XYZ file of C-alpha atoms in Angstrom:
599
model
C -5.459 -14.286 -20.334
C -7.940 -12.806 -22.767
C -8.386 -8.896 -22.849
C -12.195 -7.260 -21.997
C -13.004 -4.264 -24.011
C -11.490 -1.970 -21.012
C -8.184 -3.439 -21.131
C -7.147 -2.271 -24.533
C -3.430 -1.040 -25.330
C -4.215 2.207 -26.615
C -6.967 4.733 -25.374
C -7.127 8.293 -27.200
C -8.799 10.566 -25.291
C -9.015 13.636 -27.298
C -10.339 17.183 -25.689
C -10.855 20.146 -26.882
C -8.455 23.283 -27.162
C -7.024 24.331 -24.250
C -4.853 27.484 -23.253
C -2.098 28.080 -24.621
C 0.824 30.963 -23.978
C 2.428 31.937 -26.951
C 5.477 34.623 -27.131
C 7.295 36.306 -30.084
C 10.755 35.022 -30.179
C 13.403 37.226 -32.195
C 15.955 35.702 -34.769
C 18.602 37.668 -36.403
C 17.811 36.484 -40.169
C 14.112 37.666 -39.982
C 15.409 40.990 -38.715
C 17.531 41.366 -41.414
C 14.971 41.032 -43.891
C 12.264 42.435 -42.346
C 9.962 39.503 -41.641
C 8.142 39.624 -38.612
C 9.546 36.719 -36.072
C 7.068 33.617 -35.957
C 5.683 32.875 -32.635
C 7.022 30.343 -30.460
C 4.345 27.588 -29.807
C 3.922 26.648 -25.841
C 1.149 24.255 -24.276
C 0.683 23.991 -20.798
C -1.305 20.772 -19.074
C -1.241 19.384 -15.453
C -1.221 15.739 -14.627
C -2.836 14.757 -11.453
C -2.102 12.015 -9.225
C -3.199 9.814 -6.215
C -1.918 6.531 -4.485
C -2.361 4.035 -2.111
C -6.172 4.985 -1.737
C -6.859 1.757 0.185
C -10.626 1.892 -0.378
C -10.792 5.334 1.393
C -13.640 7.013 0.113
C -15.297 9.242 2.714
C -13.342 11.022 5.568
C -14.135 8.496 7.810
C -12.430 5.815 10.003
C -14.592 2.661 10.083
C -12.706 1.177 13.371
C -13.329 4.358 15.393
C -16.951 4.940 13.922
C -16.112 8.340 13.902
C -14.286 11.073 11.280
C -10.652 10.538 10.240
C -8.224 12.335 12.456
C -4.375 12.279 13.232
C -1.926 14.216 14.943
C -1.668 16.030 11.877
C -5.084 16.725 11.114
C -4.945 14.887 7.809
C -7.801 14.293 6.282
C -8.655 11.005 3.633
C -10.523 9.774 0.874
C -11.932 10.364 -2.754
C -14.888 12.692 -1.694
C -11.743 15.289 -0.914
C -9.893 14.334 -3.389
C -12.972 15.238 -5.952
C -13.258 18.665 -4.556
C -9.617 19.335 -5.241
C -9.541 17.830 -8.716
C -12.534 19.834 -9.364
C -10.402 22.889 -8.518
C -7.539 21.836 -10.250
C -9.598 21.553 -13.324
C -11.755 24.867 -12.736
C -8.202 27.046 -12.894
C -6.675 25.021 -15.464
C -9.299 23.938 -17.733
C -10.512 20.362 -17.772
C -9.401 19.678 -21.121
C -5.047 20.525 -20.092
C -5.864 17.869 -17.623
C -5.481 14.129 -16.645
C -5.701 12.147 -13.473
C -4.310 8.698 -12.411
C -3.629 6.524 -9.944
C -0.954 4.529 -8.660
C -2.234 1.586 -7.274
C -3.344 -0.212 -3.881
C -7.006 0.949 -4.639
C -9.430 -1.813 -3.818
C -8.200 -3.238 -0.171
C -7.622 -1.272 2.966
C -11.034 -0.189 5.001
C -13.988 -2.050 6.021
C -15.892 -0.449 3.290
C -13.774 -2.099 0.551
C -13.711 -5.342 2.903
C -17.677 -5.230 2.694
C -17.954 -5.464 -1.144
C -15.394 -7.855 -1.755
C -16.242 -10.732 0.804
C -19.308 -9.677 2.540
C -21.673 -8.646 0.090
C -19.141 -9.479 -3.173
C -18.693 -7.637 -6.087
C -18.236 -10.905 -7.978
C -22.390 -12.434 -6.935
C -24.293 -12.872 -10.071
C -26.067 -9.161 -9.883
C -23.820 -8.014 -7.351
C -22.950 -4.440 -6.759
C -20.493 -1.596 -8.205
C -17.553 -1.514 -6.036
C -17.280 1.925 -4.172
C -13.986 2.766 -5.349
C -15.326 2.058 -8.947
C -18.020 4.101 -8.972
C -16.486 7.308 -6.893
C -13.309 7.081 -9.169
C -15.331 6.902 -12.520
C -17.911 9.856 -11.053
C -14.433 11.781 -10.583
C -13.237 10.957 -14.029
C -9.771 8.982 -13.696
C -8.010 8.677 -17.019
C -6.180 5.593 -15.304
C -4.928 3.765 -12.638
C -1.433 1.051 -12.127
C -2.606 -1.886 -10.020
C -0.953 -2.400 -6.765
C 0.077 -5.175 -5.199
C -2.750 -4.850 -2.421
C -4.926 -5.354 -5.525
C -4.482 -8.896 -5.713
C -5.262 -9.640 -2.132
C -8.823 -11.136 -2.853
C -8.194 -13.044 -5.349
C -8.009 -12.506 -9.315
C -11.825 -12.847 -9.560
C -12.389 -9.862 -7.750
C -9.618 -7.911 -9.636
C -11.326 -8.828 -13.015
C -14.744 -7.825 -11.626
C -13.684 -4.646 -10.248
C -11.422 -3.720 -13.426
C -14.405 -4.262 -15.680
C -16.789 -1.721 -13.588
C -14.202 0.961 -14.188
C -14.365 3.490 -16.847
C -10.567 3.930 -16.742
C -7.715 1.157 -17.235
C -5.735 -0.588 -14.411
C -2.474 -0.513 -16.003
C 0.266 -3.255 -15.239
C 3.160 -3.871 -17.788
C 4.982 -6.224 -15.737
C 2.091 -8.213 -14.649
C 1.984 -10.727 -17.469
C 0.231 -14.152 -17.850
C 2.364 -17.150 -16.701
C 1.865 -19.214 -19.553
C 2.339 -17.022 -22.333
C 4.126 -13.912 -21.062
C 2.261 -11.588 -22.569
C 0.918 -9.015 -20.383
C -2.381 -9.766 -18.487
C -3.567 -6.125 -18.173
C -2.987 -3.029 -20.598
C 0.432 -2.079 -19.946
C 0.184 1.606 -20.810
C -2.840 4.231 -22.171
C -2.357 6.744 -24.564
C -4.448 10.264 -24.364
C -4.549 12.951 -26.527
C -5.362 16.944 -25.511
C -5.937 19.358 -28.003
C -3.562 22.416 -28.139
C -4.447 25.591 -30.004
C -1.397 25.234 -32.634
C -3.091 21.954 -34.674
C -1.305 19.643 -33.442
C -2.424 17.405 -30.464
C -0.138 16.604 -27.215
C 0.087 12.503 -27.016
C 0.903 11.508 -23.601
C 1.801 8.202 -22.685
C 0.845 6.358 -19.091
C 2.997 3.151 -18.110
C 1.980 1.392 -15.784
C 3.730 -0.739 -13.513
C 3.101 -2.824 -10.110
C 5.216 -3.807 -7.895
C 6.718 -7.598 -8.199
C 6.474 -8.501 -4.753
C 2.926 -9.641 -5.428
C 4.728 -12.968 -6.659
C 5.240 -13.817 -2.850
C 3.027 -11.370 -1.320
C -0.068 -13.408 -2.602
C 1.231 -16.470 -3.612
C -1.496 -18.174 -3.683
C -3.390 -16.163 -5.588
C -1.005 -15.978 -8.787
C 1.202 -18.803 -8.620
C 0.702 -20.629 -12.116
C -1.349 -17.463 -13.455
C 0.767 -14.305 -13.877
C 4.426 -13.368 -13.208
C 6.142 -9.788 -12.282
C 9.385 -8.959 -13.590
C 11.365 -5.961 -12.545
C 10.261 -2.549 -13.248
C 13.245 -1.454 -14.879
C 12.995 -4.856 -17.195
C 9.735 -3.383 -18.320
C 9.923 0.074 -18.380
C 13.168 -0.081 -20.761
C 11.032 -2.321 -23.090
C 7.794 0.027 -22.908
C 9.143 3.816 -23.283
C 10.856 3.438 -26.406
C 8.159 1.501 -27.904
C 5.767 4.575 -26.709
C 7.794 7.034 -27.827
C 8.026 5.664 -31.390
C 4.520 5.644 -31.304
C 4.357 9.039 -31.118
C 3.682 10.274 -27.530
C 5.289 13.406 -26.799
C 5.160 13.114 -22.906
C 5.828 9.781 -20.753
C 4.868 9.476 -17.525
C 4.773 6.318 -15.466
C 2.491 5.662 -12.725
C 4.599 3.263 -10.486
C 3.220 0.875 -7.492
C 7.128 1.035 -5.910
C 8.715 3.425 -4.065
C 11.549 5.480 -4.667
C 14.596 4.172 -2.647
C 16.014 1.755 -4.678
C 15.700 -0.873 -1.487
C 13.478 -3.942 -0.637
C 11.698 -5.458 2.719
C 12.334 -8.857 1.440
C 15.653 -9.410 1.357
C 16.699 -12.275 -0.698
C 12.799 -13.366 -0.718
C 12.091 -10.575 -3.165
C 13.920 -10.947 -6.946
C 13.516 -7.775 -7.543
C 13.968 -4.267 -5.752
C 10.430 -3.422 -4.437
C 10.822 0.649 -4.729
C 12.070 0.929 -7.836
C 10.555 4.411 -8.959
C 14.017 6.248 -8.730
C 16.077 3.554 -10.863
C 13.820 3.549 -13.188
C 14.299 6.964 -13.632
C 18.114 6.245 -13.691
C 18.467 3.930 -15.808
C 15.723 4.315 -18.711
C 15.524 7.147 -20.862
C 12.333 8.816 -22.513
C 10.841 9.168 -18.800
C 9.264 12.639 -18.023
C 7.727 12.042 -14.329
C 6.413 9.341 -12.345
C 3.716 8.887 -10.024
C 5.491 6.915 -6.945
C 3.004 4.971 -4.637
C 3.596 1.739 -2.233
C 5.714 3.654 0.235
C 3.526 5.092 2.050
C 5.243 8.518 1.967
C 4.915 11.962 0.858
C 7.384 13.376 -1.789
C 6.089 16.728 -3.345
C 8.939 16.692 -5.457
C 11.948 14.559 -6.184
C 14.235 15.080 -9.146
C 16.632 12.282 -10.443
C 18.934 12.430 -13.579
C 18.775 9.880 -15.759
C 22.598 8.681 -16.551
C 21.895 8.328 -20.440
C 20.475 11.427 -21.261
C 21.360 13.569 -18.527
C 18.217 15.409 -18.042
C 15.871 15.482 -14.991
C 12.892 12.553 -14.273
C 10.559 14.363 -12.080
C 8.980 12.105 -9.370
C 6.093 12.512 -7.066
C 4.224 10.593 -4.347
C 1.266 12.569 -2.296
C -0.015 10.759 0.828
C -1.851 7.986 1.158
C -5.311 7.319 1.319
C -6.337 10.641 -0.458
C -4.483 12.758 2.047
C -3.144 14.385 -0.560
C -2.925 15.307 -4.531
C 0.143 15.485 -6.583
C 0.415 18.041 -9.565
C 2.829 17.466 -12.020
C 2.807 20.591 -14.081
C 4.125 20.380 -18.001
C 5.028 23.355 -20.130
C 5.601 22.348 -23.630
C 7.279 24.339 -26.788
C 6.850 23.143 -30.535
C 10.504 22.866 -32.399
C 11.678 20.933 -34.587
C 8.547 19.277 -36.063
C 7.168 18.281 -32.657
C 6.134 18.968 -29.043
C 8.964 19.267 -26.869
C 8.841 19.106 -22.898
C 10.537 22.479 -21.615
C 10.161 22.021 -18.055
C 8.235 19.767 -15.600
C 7.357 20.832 -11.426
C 5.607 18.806 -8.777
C 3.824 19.461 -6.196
C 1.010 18.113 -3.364
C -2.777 19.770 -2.645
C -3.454 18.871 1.197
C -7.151 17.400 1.306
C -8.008 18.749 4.637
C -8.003 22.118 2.759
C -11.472 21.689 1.427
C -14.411 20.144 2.209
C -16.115 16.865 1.055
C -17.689 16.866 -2.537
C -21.430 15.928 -2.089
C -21.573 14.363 -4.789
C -19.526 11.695 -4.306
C -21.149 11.295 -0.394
C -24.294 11.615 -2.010
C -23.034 9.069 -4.292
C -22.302 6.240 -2.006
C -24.422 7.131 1.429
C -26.231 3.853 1.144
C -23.132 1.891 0.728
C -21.500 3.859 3.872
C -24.587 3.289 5.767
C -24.471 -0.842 5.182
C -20.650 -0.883 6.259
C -21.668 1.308 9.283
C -24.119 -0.663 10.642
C -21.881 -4.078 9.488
C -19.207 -3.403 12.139
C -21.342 -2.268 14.409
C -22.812 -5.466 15.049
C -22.358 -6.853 18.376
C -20.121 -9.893 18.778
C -19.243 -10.608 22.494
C -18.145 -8.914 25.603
C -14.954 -8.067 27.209
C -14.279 -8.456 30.712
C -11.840 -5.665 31.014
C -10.724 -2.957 28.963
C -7.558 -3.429 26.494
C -5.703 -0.843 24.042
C -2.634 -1.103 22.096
C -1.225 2.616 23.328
C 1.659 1.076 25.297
C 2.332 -2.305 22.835
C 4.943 -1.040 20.897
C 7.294 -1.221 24.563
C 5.383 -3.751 26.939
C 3.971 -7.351 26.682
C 0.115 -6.070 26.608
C -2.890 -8.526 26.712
C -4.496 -6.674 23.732
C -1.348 -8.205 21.655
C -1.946 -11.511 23.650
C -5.201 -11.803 22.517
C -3.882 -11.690 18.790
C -1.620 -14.225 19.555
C -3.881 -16.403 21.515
C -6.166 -16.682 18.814
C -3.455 -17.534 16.706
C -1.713 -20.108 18.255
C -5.558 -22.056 19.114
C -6.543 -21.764 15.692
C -2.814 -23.556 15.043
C -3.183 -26.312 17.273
C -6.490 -27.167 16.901
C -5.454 -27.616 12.233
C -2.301 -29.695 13.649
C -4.047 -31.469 16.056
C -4.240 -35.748 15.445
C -1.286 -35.073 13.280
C 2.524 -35.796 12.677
C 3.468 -32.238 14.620
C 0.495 -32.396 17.330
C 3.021 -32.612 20.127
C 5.120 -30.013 19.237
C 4.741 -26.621 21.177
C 2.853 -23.459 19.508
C 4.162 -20.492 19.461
C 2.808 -17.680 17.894
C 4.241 -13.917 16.518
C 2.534 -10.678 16.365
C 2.846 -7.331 15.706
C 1.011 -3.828 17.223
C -0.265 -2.185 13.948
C -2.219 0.569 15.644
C -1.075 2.371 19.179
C -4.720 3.167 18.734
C -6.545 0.014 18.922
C -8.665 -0.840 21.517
C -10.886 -3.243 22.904
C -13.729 -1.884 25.283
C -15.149 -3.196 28.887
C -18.458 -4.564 27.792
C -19.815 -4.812 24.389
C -17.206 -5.625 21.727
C -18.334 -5.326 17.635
C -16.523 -6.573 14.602
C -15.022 -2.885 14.153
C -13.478 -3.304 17.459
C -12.330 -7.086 16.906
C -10.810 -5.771 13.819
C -9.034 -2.931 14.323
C -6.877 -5.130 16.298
C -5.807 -6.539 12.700
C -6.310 -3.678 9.852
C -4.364 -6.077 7.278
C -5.969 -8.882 5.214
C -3.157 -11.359 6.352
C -3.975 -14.917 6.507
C -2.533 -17.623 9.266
C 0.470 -19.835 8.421
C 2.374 -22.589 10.814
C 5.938 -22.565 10.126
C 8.487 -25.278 11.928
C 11.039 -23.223 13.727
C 14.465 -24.680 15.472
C 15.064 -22.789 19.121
C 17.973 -21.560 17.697
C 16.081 -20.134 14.775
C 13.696 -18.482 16.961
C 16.385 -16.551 18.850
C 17.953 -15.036 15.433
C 14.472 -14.067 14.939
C 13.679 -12.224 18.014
C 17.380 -10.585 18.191
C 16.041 -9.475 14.749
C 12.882 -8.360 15.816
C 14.390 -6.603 18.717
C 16.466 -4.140 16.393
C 13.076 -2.272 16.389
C 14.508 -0.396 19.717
C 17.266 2.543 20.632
C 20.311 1.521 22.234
C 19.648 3.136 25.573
C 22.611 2.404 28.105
C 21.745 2.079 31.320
C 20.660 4.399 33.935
C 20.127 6.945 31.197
C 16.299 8.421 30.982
C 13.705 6.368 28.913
C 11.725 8.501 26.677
C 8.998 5.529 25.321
C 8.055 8.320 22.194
C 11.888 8.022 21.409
C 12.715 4.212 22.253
C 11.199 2.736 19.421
C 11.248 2.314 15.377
C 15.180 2.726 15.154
C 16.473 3.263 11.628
C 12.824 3.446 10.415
C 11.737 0.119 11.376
C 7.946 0.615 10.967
C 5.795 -0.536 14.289
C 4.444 -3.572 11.840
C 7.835 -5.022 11.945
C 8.463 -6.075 15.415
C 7.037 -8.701 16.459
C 6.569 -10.174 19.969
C 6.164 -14.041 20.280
C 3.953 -15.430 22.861
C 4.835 -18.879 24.294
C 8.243 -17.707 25.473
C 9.681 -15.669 28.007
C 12.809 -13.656 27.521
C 13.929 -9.912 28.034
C 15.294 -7.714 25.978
C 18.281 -5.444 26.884
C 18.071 -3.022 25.189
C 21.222 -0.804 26.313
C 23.227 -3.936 24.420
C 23.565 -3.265 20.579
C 21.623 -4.440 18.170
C 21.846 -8.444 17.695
C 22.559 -8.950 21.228
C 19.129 -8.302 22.964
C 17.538 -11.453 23.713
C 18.613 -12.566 27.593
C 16.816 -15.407 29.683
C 14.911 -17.181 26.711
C 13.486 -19.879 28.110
C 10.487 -22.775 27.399
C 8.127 -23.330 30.431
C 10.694 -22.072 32.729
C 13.460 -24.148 31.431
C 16.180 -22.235 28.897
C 15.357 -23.273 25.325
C 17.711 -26.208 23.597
C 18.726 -25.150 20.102
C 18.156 -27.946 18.617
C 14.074 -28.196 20.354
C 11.794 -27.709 17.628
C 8.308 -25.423 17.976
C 6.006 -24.545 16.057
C 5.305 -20.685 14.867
C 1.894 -19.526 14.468
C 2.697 -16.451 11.571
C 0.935 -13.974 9.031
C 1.612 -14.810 5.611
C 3.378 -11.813 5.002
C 5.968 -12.330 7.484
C 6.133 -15.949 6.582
C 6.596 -14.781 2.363
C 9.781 -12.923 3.680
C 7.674 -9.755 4.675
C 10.176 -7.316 6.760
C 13.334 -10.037 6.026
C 13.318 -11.640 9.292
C 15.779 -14.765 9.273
C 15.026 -18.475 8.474
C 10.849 -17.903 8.316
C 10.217 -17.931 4.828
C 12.847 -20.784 4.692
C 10.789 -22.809 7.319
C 8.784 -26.109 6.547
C 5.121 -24.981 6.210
C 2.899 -27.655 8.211
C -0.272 -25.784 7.430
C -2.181 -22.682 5.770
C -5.557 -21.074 6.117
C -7.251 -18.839 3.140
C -9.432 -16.993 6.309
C -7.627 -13.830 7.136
C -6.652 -13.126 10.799
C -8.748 -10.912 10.965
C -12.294 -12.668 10.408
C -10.088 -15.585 12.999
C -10.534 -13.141 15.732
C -14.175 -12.379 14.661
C -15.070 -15.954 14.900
C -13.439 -16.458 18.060
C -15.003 -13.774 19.489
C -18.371 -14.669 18.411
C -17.503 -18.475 19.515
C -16.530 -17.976 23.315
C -18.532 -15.243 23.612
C -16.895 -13.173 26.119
C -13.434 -12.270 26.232
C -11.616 -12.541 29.686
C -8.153 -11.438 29.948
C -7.381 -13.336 32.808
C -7.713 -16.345 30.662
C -4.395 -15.800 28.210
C -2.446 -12.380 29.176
C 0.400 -12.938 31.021
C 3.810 -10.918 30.764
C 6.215 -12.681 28.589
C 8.554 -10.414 27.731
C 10.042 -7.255 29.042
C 12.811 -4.014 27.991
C 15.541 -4.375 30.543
C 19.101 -2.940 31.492
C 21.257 -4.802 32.522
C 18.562 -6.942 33.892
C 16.925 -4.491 35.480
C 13.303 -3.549 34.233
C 13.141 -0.243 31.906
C 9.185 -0.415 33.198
């Protein structure tokens, strides 16, 4: 895959001189013949660092129509961001500064939604992506890609990647056919010290090499991802004979060392910290894809015994990492002495205006977009108690689903099967209203861009999934009290990975242990036979292998749409026109003890 003129191998950025602190250093022989000690030559820079933006530019939330706000307070986006990189720079001097990325930049809110499918970044005189033009007003040095990067397609990718001033780095995203990489795998920058001789620093980049199955169909025949450690061992020394004095890798994988795939995934998805293990030259890396906040996380590396600092600030520009470098010339050469992380909160400052200024007329379009009107809703329906009851919000996801299934099957070899369908609550704060119902509304019930799969599932499949799925709750024995802000996401399990399937009844008992859950499972009031086949309605991602739940990503695909579940909903909406519970909710499935109900 041919280079453009952004994705070069090696950028030199040189500034101008920057502070320095020098101190006198004593040796014995000098002493003894009078010469006055020479100084010992220090540098100091900084090294900024975001992740996981997910097209969050303004402090806004796009399916509430209203400012950001958690329980926390946080605070999001690159307009808050700017104002603390602007401060960083201000105290340290712009030119003993860089600032990168580490990937999952161009998917994630309705604004980024709007310029890649609504009003495309890829039309013949189409517009600047957002996230292009805040980061380049902001002044990124460079940016890994992620793997959400990929989600729209490689067009898009290419598009946005040329309207950025900065490279999107990737050294184990390579070009199927040749192996060669398909983006710049590192950039090289130079700042100017006081002492003649320049600081190199290096920037590897690497993604994450679950994109291989994550979007498939995307890349499949066009680019490959090998491990991170693979790569990195091949890049650092090569970077370091090159000159660069400091490494540091800006990594779309988190730090634990474990993956969500299972056996789906050939390679560990969070990598970050064996990387740092296992390959030496490494300063610091940026972590990102995790979704977590590490101010500071030190690893030794087992070669060379010295410390890999690693960061990873918030997502969505809830935070800013800092890693801070002091430097000391010996020997010929810059030397790191010691390295420190930490993480600005953005809800310290305010918004910079310039970047709002920047992109009010883009904000305004995606305002007014899923605003628009697209049915009504009988009743009123929220996600707040999903996560522990059968809830017609989650219904409705399903119902969709499983129409949209039988309808592409129907006239066909499986038409007779029955359709069953999975989904997930990935907000406890989405809601649809009594009344009017917009696109934000419709699509808050599905924040990810996954598309609709139909997978053939045996009966006895489907009960190793849900005894899977049901892990997702605390043994509670019975009788004891039920505290529903403590029943759920046991060891970690994220809200995203339980699913509920609709077609079925069963309970789930959840004072048994794990893998022993599922009681009563029955098929239109009959227990279900093993051996009955059915057909699953699933998101790609859990149908690629996405939270390793058994035999799915092993199933027979009968059929795949490119629409993403989300615009499904839209159109349904918009097709039947009001929206009446009554219709499809029904309780399904239920937390009991011992057969009696929890609620």
């Amino acid at each position: 895959m041919p280079l453009n003129r952004r994705t070069f191998l090696e950028s030199s950025v040189a500034v101008g001189a920057g502070a320095a602190l020098t101190t006198g250093a004593v040796a014995a022989p000098a002493q003894a013949h009078g010469r006055r000690p020479k100084p010992v030559k220090r540098y100091s820079f900084t090294v900024m660092g975001t992740t996981d933006l997910h097209g969050n530019v303004f402090n806004w939330d796009y399916f509430t129509d209203r400012e950001f706000d958690d329980k926390a307070h946080n605070d999001v986006g690159l307009a808050k961001i700017s104002t603390l990189v602007g401060q960083v720079r201000a105290a340290k001097g712009r030119r003993n500064t860089l600032l990168i990325d580490a990937g999952d930049t161009i998917q994630g809110t309705q604004l980024s939604y709007y310029y890649a499918k609504v009003d495309p970044i890829t039309r013949t005189g189409g517009p600047v992506h957002p996230m292009a033009q805040a980061m380049n007003a902001i002044g990124y040095d460079a940016a890994a890609l992620g793997n959400h990067e990929f989600n729209y397609g490689i067009p898009v990718l290419r598009k946005f990647e040329e309207q950025c001033d900065f490279p999107l780095l990737g050294a184990n995203a390579l070009d199927a056919k040749t192996l060669r990489p398909a983006f710049p795998p590192y950039s090289m920058h130079r700042l100017r010290t006081p002492h003649g001789r320049d600081v190199r620093v290096a920037v590897l980049g690497l993604t994450n090499p679950g994109i291989a199955i994550w979007d498939k169909a995307n890349v499949t025949g066009k680019m490959v991802f090998p491990g991170l450690e693979e790569q990195a061992a091949k890049w650092v020394p090569k970077l370091r004979s090159m000159g660069a004095d400091v490494v540091v890798v800006s990594a779309h994988s988190g730090s634990s060392g474990t993956s969500s795939y299972g056996d789906q995934l050939p390679h560990i998805e969070n990598a970050a910290g064996l990387v740092a293990e296992q390959v030496p030259g490494i300063d610091a890396i940026l972590v990102g894809h995790a979704h977590t906040e590490i101010p500071e996380y030190r690893v030794k590396n087992k070669e060379t015994g010295r410390d890999v600092v690693l960061s990873e600030p918030l997502k969505w520009g809830q935070r800013l990492t800092l890693f801070d470098f002091d430097l000391v010339w010996e020997k010929g050469r810059w030397s790191v002495e010691k390295v420190a992380a930490q993480v600005l909160n953005s809800n310290t400052v305010e918004e910079d205006p310039e970047i709002t200024g920047l992109l009010a007329d883009e904000h305004k379009k995606v305002v007014a977009y899923v605003n628009q009107v697209i049915g009504t809703s009988t009743a009123a329906m929220a996600t707040a108690d999903a996560p522990w009851k059968d809830e017609p919000i989650i219904d409705l996801i399903n119902q969709v689903q499983a129409e949209t299934v039988r309808a592409a099957l129907a006239g066909g070899e499986y038409a007779a099967l029955p359709v069953l369908s999975q989904a997930s609550c990935f907000s406890r704060t989405a809601a649809i209203p009594a009344g009017q119902v917009t696109i934000r509304d419709a699509a808050g019930l599905y924040p990810f861009e996954n598309t609709l799969e139909a997978r053939l599932l045996t009966g006895a499949q489907l009960k190793d999934y849900l005894e899977y799925s049901a892990r997702y709750y605390v043994q509670t024995p019975a009788g004891a009290p039920v505290d529903p802000s403590k029943l759920t996401n046991a060891s970690g399990i994220p809200d995203y990975n339980y699913d509920a399937v609709y077609g079925l009844t069963y309970e789930i008992d959840i004072a048994r242990p794990a893998g022993s859950r599922i009681v009563n499972l029955a098929f239109e009031g009959k227990p279900v036979d093993p051996a009955a086949r059915f057909v699953l309605a699933v998101n790609n991602y859990r149908a690629s292998g996405g939270g390793a739940f058994p035999h799915v990503a092993g199933a027979p695909q009968l059929w795949a749409d490119s629409d993403e579940i989300r615009n499904t909903i839209i159109q349904w909406v918009r097709a039947k026109g009001t929206i009446d519970p009554g219709a499809f909710a029904s309780v399904d499935w239920r937390l009991t003890r011992d057969g009696v109900p929890v609620f």
